[in-house]
Amino acid sequence: MLDVNSLYEGQSVYIIYRNPHTPTVATIQEATIARDPMDPSVLSLLLYDYYHPIEEDDAIFATYESAEQLYDQFMM
């Protein structure tokens, strides 16, 4: 997992994303680190054209493969 403090604007990352409508469904999704348009001093995850605040406990990965390892460990 990547350290939240090492993320930078424009970086492509992978996250394990839980479907908000079906909590038992999770997938690995690519996201981009971007400035939040409401608060440009804050970095956010840009996913599905939405800005999601980055939190300390977010599982953010540099590669799909590293996200997949943790996904398989906990979701399978």
Short mmCIF file of C-alpha atoms in Angstrom, two decimals:
data_model
loop_
_atom_site.label_atom_id
_atom_site.label_comp_id
_atom_site.label_asym_id
_atom_site.label_seq_id
_atom_site.Cartn_x
_atom_site.Cartn_y
_atom_site.Cartn_z
CA MET A 1 0.00 0.00 0.00
CA LEU A 2 1.07 3.53 -0.65
CA ASP A 3 1.60 6.01 2.15
CA VAL A 4 -1.10 8.69 1.92
CA ASN A 5 1.55 11.38 2.49
CA SER A 6 3.54 10.24 -0.58
CA LEU A 7 0.70 10.75 -3.09
CA TYR A 8 0.97 13.49 -5.69
CA GLU A 9 -1.38 15.19 -8.13
CA GLY A 10 -1.80 13.32 -11.42
CA GLN A 11 -0.65 9.97 -10.03
CA SER A 12 -2.57 6.91 -11.21
CA VAL A 13 -3.40 4.52 -8.37
CA TYR A 14 -5.58 1.49 -7.72
CA ILE A 15 -8.08 1.14 -4.92
CA ILE A 16 -10.41 -1.53 -3.62
CA TYR A 17 -13.78 0.13 -4.10
CA ARG A 18 -16.93 -1.03 -2.35
CA ASN A 19 -20.17 -0.42 -4.19
CA PRO A 20 -22.16 2.03 -2.04
CA HIS A 21 -25.45 0.49 -3.20
CA THR A 22 -24.39 -3.13 -2.60
CA PRO A 23 -21.95 -3.27 0.34
CA THR A 24 -21.01 -6.90 -0.31
CA VAL A 25 -19.62 -6.05 -3.76
CA ALA A 26 -16.07 -4.73 -4.12
CA THR A 27 -13.84 -4.28 -7.16
CA ILE A 28 -10.37 -2.98 -7.94
CA GLN A 29 -10.61 0.36 -9.70
CA GLU A 30 -8.07 2.73 -11.17
CA ALA A 31 -8.26 6.27 -9.80
CA THR A 32 -6.29 9.47 -10.22
CA ILE A 33 -4.95 11.69 -7.47
CA ALA A 34 -6.36 15.17 -8.10
CA ARG A 35 -6.92 18.48 -6.35
CA ASP A 36 -10.39 18.77 -4.87
CA PRO A 37 -12.20 21.55 -6.78
CA MET A 38 -13.96 22.69 -3.59
CA ASP A 39 -10.67 22.88 -1.65
CA PRO A 40 -7.60 22.98 -3.93
CA SER A 41 -5.27 22.57 -0.95
CA VAL A 42 -6.54 18.99 -0.51
CA LEU A 43 -5.77 15.96 -2.67
CA SER A 44 -8.63 13.60 -3.50
CA LEU A 45 -9.25 10.37 -5.38
CA LEU A 46 -10.89 11.08 -8.73
CA LEU A 47 -13.03 8.04 -9.46
CA TYR A 48 -16.03 7.80 -11.79
CA ASP A 49 -15.93 11.61 -12.26
CA TYR A 50 -16.37 12.12 -8.49
CA TYR A 51 -13.88 13.45 -5.99
CA HIS A 52 -13.48 11.28 -2.89
CA PRO A 53 -11.54 12.58 0.11
CA ILE A 54 -8.41 10.58 0.87
CA GLU A 55 -8.40 9.15 4.38
CA GLU A 56 -5.57 7.61 6.39
CA ASP A 57 -7.13 4.13 6.31
CA ASP A 58 -7.71 4.04 2.53
CA ALA A 59 -6.03 1.11 0.78
CA ILE A 60 -4.26 2.79 -2.16
CA PHE A 61 -1.89 0.81 -4.38
CA ALA A 62 0.66 1.64 -7.07
CA THR A 63 -0.22 -1.37 -9.23
CA TYR A 64 -3.26 -3.47 -10.03
CA GLU A 65 -1.33 -6.58 -9.00
CA SER A 66 -0.58 -5.31 -5.50
CA ALA A 67 -4.26 -4.36 -5.03
CA GLU A 68 -5.27 -7.78 -6.31
CA GLN A 69 -3.07 -9.56 -3.73
CA LEU A 70 -4.82 -7.84 -0.83
CA TYR A 71 -8.22 -8.20 -2.50
CA ASP A 72 -7.72 -11.96 -2.89
CA GLN A 73 -6.53 -12.24 0.70
CA PHE A 74 -9.59 -10.56 2.21
CA MET A 75 -12.39 -10.95 -0.32
CA MET A 76 -12.00 -14.54 -1.41
#
